Amino acid sequence: YLLCASGDFVKVYSVNTEETLRLMGGHADLVTGIQLNPHNHMQLYSSSLDGTIKLWDFMDGIPIKTFTVGSKLLALYTPASAEDSVFVVIPKKGERDTFQLVSVKLTKGAGQDLEAKELSVVLDGVGASMKHIAFGREGAYVASVKDVNLQVYFFKRKLLNRFSLSTVKTKGGDNHFSCIVCHPTEDCIATGHADGKIRLWRNFHHRKEYTYSTLHWHHDIVMDLAFSMEGTRLLSGGVEAVLVQWHNESSCQKDFLPRLGSPIEYISMSSDGALCCTLHTDNRITIINSNLRFSRSIQGLIKSRDVKTGLVVDPRTKALVLNGEPGHLQFYSLQSDQQLFSLDIVQRQYIHQAGLKQSDLVKVAFSAQGTWLATVEESEEVTDPELQLKLWFYHEEMQSFQLNTRINTPHDNHITDMCFRDMDELGDDSLILVTTGRDCVFKVWVMVEDTDPEAQQSVSWSCDFVGSYHNYQATNCCFSEDGSLLAVSFEETVTVWDSLTWDLKCTFCHPPGNIRNICFGRLTCSKYLIGATDYGFLCCWNLLTCALEWSAHLNVVVLQPDPLSEHIAAVSWLSKESSLFVFKPNEPRPVYIQRNLCKEKILLAAFVPRDEPEMISSEKYLWLRKSQLFFLTDTQELMTLSTKSLEERLTPSSKQLAVEESLPMTPFSLLLGKHRRQQAQEDIDLGKPVVHNKQEQASPAVKELLHTPAHVLPSASFLCTIFINSLLISKENKSAEEVADEVEMESEKAEDDSDEEDVTEIEQEDTSHMELLGEMTCKLSKSQEKELRKIRKMDYSWISAF
C-alpha cells in the first residue's frame, strides 16, 4: 500500500494497480503529516492544522482514536523509541513565524476522543516544514535545520549542539539548508542546501571537532533526501526532475534516473527497501524500484500556472479537461481522481527559463458528441501574438485525437471565445465552429471536402462567414439549444444572429459595463438569454418579446448553465468571499443560495453530467440530481457541492446496505420476510397507517459499526451509549402502538356517532385541499379533540328561532 496525505484526507493507494482503495476523512483542515505506528504497522498516525492527531486502521479505513492537542500541527514524527508519545511542530505562543518541536504524550483511555494536553518542548526555533527535522539512529537524537543553522539535541545526555555555516554567498554558493535526513544505523546526518550541495556531517557529538564532506551534482536547490533502509545508498532530488542515487557516500559512485517530468519535492522509502516513491510539483507520485527503474506513476490533477482554457467537460468520458503540463491538455477523471491521459497540443519542447516567450494553450471546445476538438494556442506576446487554431478528430481505433486541420493566424488579435453548434453530427453541414477575437470580428468555420490528393483525411475546415458589429471587440459567443441562434457579445452589446442565413436578428444591452458572460436558457427556458456585465448586473432577456425580462445587481464572475436542466449557476465575488446563486431564467428568485461558499475567488465552474440521476431527499439540492457542479479557485483548488454528509461519502456503497439486506438467504429468513410482506399488505388493505422501522433510517455510522472488524472496535462501554441512542425514537414521532391505539379509538367513536363520521370526511377533504395549496394544518392535542367532539354533539336547533 501507498499512503498519501491529500488535502483534508488520507488516501490509500494500491502499489500494484494504482487504484485508490480508501479515502480516510475526519480532519477539519489540511493534513500536515502521516506516519506509520512503529509498534503496529497496520495503523497510521495523521496530524492536521485542526489541532488533532488521529490513529487509523488504514486496512479498514476506520479511525481508532482522536487526540486533541489544541495548537496547529505543522509536522508529525513517530520514532520507535517513544512508546506512548509522538513529536509535532507547533507555532510558538506569542511569537510570529516561530515554531518549536514538542513531545505529545498520547493519553490512554476508553473513549475514542481524548485530550492530549501534556506537551514538553524539545527544540525552539525550528523550521515549519517536515523536511527540516529528522530523528537519528534508534531515536537517540533529533536534528533540525533552519536558515544556515543546524542544531542537534541528544535525549539521554540532554545536550544541545549548534552549528552554523557562513551566510556569505561566494562563487555562487548558498549555504542555506533546505532539508535534512539521518542515517538509519550510523551517527551521520545528511543535509541539502540551496546551491545544490549535499553535506554529510559526522562527529557532531562535539561542538568543535565535527566534520563534514560534500557531494555536489544538483545545479539548484536540493528539495529532499532519503537514505535506504540499510544506509548504503542516499537518494536526492531537485528541480532538475532527476533522481540521483549516491553509493557509499562517494561523489564518484552515483546513478541517475532522469526525465521524471517535473521537480521532485519529496522522496520516501518503503519499509522493506524494495521501492521508493517521489512526489512531484505537478501533483504526481512516481514509484521506482530499488534498482532505480521506473515502475508506476499515479497522476492527480496537475496544477497549471494559469488555467486559460477554463473547465471543459469531455462528452465521451465525462472527464474534466483543462491546462496540464505546458502546451498539454489534461483529461482528469473525477471518479478515480487520476489523470486519464495528456494530449500534446503545442508539440514543442517547453524550456523552463524565465523571460522566454513561448506558445501555450489558451482555448478549448468540444463538439456535442466529443468527436471534434478545437484548440487555440498563442505566444505570450501581448501586441502581436502568434496564433494557431487546430481541429482534432477522435480516432476510434487509435482511441486518441488526431490533428485534422491547422489554421495559422485565424484572427489578427487574441481569440476571446469559441464554441461548436450542438446539433446532430451525422450531417457534416450541421457542424459549425465560431470564434471571436479582439480584432472586432467573429468567424464561422465549416467542414469542406479536402481536394488535396496527398491529404490523409477526406475533410478539412475553412472559414465560411465573418461578422462584426460597429467595430467593437467580440468577447463571448454561444449557440441556442436547437442551434438556430448565435449570440455574440461586442463589448456592451449582445447581438443575436440567425445561424442559417447569418442575418442580425436583434441586439440587447444593459449599460454601463461590458458583457462578461452570456448563455442561453435550456429546455422550457430556451426563450431566454442571460448575460452578466462587469459593472455588476445579471440580466435576462426574452427572445420572443425582445425585451428585458428582469435584472439583478450582482457581481457575477462565473455563469454556467446545466446542460441537462433549466438551472444556471452564477458565482459572485464580493467582500473577499465567493457566493453561489442557482436560478431558472423564468424565475428571478433563486432556487438555491450559498453565501460565503469559500474565501478564495472562484475563477471557473463546470456542470458534469452524472451517469445516473442521484436520489436526493432534500428539496434544496434537487437541482444537483442530474449533474454535479465543480469549481476551480485562484489557488488551483478543485471543489464541488455534495448532497451527502462526510460519513456517507466516506462509507463505501457496499456497506450502506441495510442490515436485513446482508442476511443470508435461509429458509427461516425467507419465511419471515414473506410473513412481514403479508402483514404489511393486510395493514394497507385495512387502512392502517404504515409505520416504518427506525432501523431503515439508521445513520451510516451505525451501519459502519455493524460491519467493522471486531479487533479494531473500541470498548463495549463506549459503543453502548451510541448504539442505544441510535435505537431511540424521537419525541416528535409517535410509536406504532400509539398510532394504532389512536386509530382504534377514532373508529369506535365513529361507530357511536354517524354524524361525526360525516364531519370527519368533510374535514379530510378540506385538509387535502389545504395540502395542495402548500399550507400547513395545525395538529390538535387529545384534550382539544375531545372538546371539539362535545361541541359537535350539542344541539344548535334553538338558533333557528332567531
Tab-separated table of N, CA and C in Angstrom, residues 2 4 6 11 13-15 17-20 241 259-263 265 277-287 294-304 319-320 322-326 328-343 636 638:
chain	number	residue	atom	x	y	z
A	2	LEU	N	0.338	2.301	-0.593
A	2	LEU	CA	0.987	3.603	-0.586
A	2	LEU	C	0.033	4.589	0.078
A	4	CYS	N	-0.902	8.454	1.373
A	4	CYS	CA	-0.609	9.812	0.912
A	4	CYS	C	-1.596	10.780	1.539
A	6	SER	N	-3.688	14.079	1.324
A	6	SER	CA	-4.259	14.847	0.205
A	6	SER	C	-5.338	15.767	0.743
A	11	LYS	N	-5.240	9.235	1.630
A	11	LYS	CA	-5.584	8.283	0.587
A	11	LYS	C	-4.715	7.037	0.713
A	13	TYR	N	-3.473	3.981	-1.625
A	13	TYR	CA	-3.357	3.502	-2.998
A	13	TYR	C	-2.822	2.069	-3.008
A	14	SER	N	-3.188	1.352	-4.046
A	14	SER	CA	-2.595	0.043	-4.301
A	14	SER	C	-1.348	0.248	-5.155
A	15	VAL	N	-0.226	-0.271	-4.703
A	15	VAL	CA	1.023	-0.118	-5.451
A	15	VAL	C	0.959	-0.893	-6.761
A	17	THR	N	-1.896	-1.785	-8.631
A	17	THR	CA	-2.905	-1.366	-9.608
A	17	THR	C	-3.055	0.143	-9.718
A	18	GLU	N	-2.423	0.910	-8.820
A	18	GLU	CA	-2.505	2.376	-8.790
A	18	GLU	C	-3.894	2.876	-8.425
A	19	GLU	N	-4.788	1.994	-7.992
A	19	GLU	CA	-6.147	2.388	-7.647
A	19	GLU	C	-6.191	3.035	-6.268
A	20	THR	N	-7.177	3.923	-6.082
A	20	THR	CA	-7.433	4.483	-4.762
A	20	THR	C	-8.330	3.509	-4.013
A	241	ALA	N	14.344	17.382	-12.005
A	241	ALA	CA	13.480	16.231	-12.280
A	241	ALA	C	14.314	14.981	-12.518
A	259	ARG	N	14.565	12.528	-16.478
A	259	ARG	CA	13.317	12.792	-17.200
A	259	ARG	C	12.091	12.285	-16.437
A	260	LEU	N	11.996	12.662	-15.174
A	260	LEU	CA	10.827	12.302	-14.368
A	260	LEU	C	9.680	13.287	-14.542
A	261	GLY	N	9.870	14.318	-15.357
A	261	GLY	CA	8.736	15.169	-15.740
A	261	GLY	C	8.667	16.508	-15.077
A	262	SER	N	8.879	16.570	-13.769
A	262	SER	CA	8.776	17.838	-13.046
A	262	SER	C	9.627	17.751	-11.785
A	263	PRO	N	9.916	18.899	-11.153
A	263	PRO	CA	10.770	18.899	-9.951
A	263	PRO	C	10.282	17.946	-8.868
A	265	GLU	N	9.705	16.977	-5.100
A	265	GLU	CA	9.500	17.663	-3.822
A	265	GLU	C	9.811	16.765	-2.624
A	277	CYS	N	9.422	6.116	-3.635
A	277	CYS	CA	8.487	6.927	-4.431
A	277	CYS	C	8.891	8.386	-4.319
A	278	THR	N	8.608	9.127	-5.360
A	278	THR	CA	8.897	10.556	-5.404
A	278	THR	C	7.607	11.315	-5.665
A	279	LEU	N	7.443	12.412	-4.969
A	279	LEU	CA	6.299	13.293	-5.171
A	279	LEU	C	6.772	14.526	-5.926
A	280	HIS	N	6.055	14.876	-6.989
A	280	HIS	CA	6.496	15.947	-7.877
A	280	HIS	C	5.586	17.168	-7.763
A	281	THR	N	6.100	18.275	-8.250
A	281	THR	CA	5.357	19.532	-8.149
A	281	THR	C	4.117	19.554	-9.026
A	282	ASP	N	4.017	18.662	-10.001
A	282	ASP	CA	2.829	18.608	-10.853
A	282	ASP	C	1.779	17.643	-10.302
A	283	ASN	N	1.861	17.341	-8.996
A	283	ASN	CA	0.861	16.506	-8.314
A	283	ASN	C	0.885	15.076	-8.841
A	284	ARG	N	2.108	14.542	-8.947
A	284	ARG	CA	2.277	13.179	-9.440
A	284	ARG	C	3.182	12.407	-8.493
A	285	ILE	N	2.849	11.133	-8.275
A	285	ILE	CA	3.671	10.222	-7.490
A	285	ILE	C	4.272	9.197	-8.440
A	286	THR	N	5.596	9.046	-8.379
A	286	THR	CA	6.294	8.066	-9.206
A	286	THR	C	6.843	6.974	-8.301
A	287	ILE	N	6.528	5.728	-8.615
A	287	ILE	CA	7.013	4.579	-7.855
A	287	ILE	C	8.198	3.985	-8.611
A	294	PHE	N	12.006	2.801	-13.380
A	294	PHE	CA	10.639	3.303	-13.256
A	294	PHE	C	9.654	2.142	-13.175
A	295	SER	N	8.711	2.221	-12.219
A	295	SER	CA	7.722	1.154	-12.057
A	295	SER	C	6.324	1.628	-12.430
A	296	ARG	N	5.795	2.589	-11.680
A	296	ARG	CA	4.435	3.063	-11.919
A	296	ARG	C	4.343	4.550	-11.609
A	297	SER	N	3.237	5.136	-12.055
A	297	SER	CA	3.009	6.557	-11.813
A	297	SER	C	1.542	6.783	-11.468
A	298	ILE	N	1.303	7.603	-10.460
A	298	ILE	CA	-0.051	7.989	-10.059
A	298	ILE	C	-0.164	9.490	-10.264
A	299	GLN	N	-0.934	9.880	-11.267
A	299	GLN	CA	-1.040	11.289	-11.641
A	299	GLN	C	-2.373	11.866	-11.197
A	300	GLY	N	-2.335	12.905	-10.375
A	300	GLY	CA	-3.540	13.611	-9.974
A	300	GLY	C	-3.783	14.807	-10.870
A	301	LEU	N	-4.549	15.740	-10.390
A	301	LEU	CA	-4.836	16.961	-11.157
A	301	LEU	C	-3.593	17.850	-11.163
A	302	ILE	N	-3.096	18.132	-12.360
A	302	ILE	CA	-1.886	18.944	-12.486
A	302	ILE	C	-2.220	20.406	-12.207
A	303	LYS	N	-1.407	21.015	-11.365
A	303	LYS	CA	-1.567	22.443	-11.095
A	303	LYS	C	-0.852	23.233	-12.185
A	304	SER	N	-1.628	23.861	-13.017
A	304	SER	CA	-1.056	24.673	-14.082
A	304	SER	C	-0.787	26.081	-13.562
A	319	ALA	N	-14.819	13.484	-18.409
A	319	ALA	CA	-13.637	13.934	-17.677
A	319	ALA	C	-13.517	15.448	-17.779
A	320	LEU	N	-12.904	16.044	-16.755
A	320	LEU	CA	-12.613	17.471	-16.801
A	320	LEU	C	-11.386	17.690	-17.669
A	322	LEU	N	-8.616	20.548	-19.008
A	322	LEU	CA	-8.059	21.867	-18.738
A	322	LEU	C	-6.556	21.823	-18.978
A	323	ASN	N	-5.893	22.975	-18.803
A	323	ASN	CA	-4.449	23.048	-18.981
A	323	ASN	C	-3.746	22.060	-18.055
A	324	GLY	N	-2.743	21.392	-18.591
A	324	GLY	CA	-1.932	20.488	-17.786
A	324	GLY	C	-0.494	20.946	-17.787
A	325	GLU	N	0.412	20.075	-18.235
A	325	GLU	CA	1.791	20.491	-18.427
A	325	GLU	C	1.819	21.572	-19.504
A	326	PRO	N	2.864	22.386	-19.541
A	326	PRO	CA	2.919	23.450	-20.555
A	326	PRO	C	2.717	22.903	-21.965
A	328	HIS	N	0.133	21.186	-22.961
A	328	HIS	CA	-0.626	19.946	-22.954
A	328	HIS	C	-2.037	20.178	-22.417
A	329	LEU	N	-2.915	19.263	-22.790
A	329	LEU	CA	-4.291	19.262	-22.311
A	329	LEU	C	-4.471	18.012	-21.459
A	330	GLN	N	-4.861	18.169	-20.202
A	330	GLN	CA	-5.037	17.013	-19.330
A	330	GLN	C	-6.508	16.631	-19.242
A	331	PHE	N	-6.766	15.317	-19.295
A	331	PHE	CA	-8.094	14.751	-19.132
A	331	PHE	C	-8.131	14.100	-17.752
A	332	TYR	N	-8.883	14.712	-16.842
A	332	TYR	CA	-8.857	14.314	-15.435
A	332	TYR	C	-10.165	13.627	-15.060
A	333	SER	N	-10.049	12.359	-14.589
A	333	SER	CA	-11.224	11.586	-14.200
A	333	SER	C	-11.636	11.963	-12.786
A	334	LEU	N	-12.885	12.404	-12.623
A	334	LEU	CA	-13.392	12.777	-11.302
A	334	LEU	C	-13.719	11.552	-10.470
A	335	GLN	N	-14.042	10.435	-11.106
A	335	GLN	CA	-14.402	9.227	-10.362
A	335	GLN	C	-13.175	8.589	-9.712
A	336	SER	N	-12.082	8.464	-10.460
A	336	SER	CA	-10.885	7.816	-9.932
A	336	SER	C	-9.886	8.798	-9.353
A	337	ASP	N	-10.130	10.109	-9.505
A	337	ASP	CA	-9.220	11.145	-9.009
A	337	ASP	C	-7.827	10.958	-9.609
A	338	GLN	N	-7.769	10.613	-10.882
A	338	GLN	CA	-6.499	10.437	-11.569
A	338	GLN	C	-6.619	10.953	-12.990
A	339	GLN	N	-5.484	11.224	-13.566
A	339	GLN	CA	-5.445	11.689	-14.947
A	339	GLN	C	-5.636	10.516	-15.890
A	340	LEU	N	-6.568	10.672	-16.851
A	340	LEU	CA	-6.774	9.622	-17.851
A	340	LEU	C	-5.645	9.626	-18.874
A	341	PHE	N	-5.383	10.781	-19.465
A	341	PHE	CA	-4.268	10.897	-20.395
A	341	PHE	C	-4.007	12.383	-20.636
A	342	SER	N	-2.877	12.651	-21.251
A	342	SER	CA	-2.472	14.024	-21.565
A	342	SER	C	-2.256	14.132	-23.061
A	343	LEU	N	-2.809	15.182	-23.659
A	343	LEU	CA	-2.721	15.386	-25.109
A	343	LEU	C	-1.792	16.565	-25.388
A	636	GLN	N	-5.905	27.169	-7.343
A	636	GLN	CA	-5.869	25.894	-8.070
A	636	GLN	C	-6.477	24.753	-7.263
A	638	LEU	N	-9.727	22.401	-6.629
A	638	LEU	CA	-10.955	21.938	-7.276
A	638	LEU	C	-11.944	21.524	-6.196
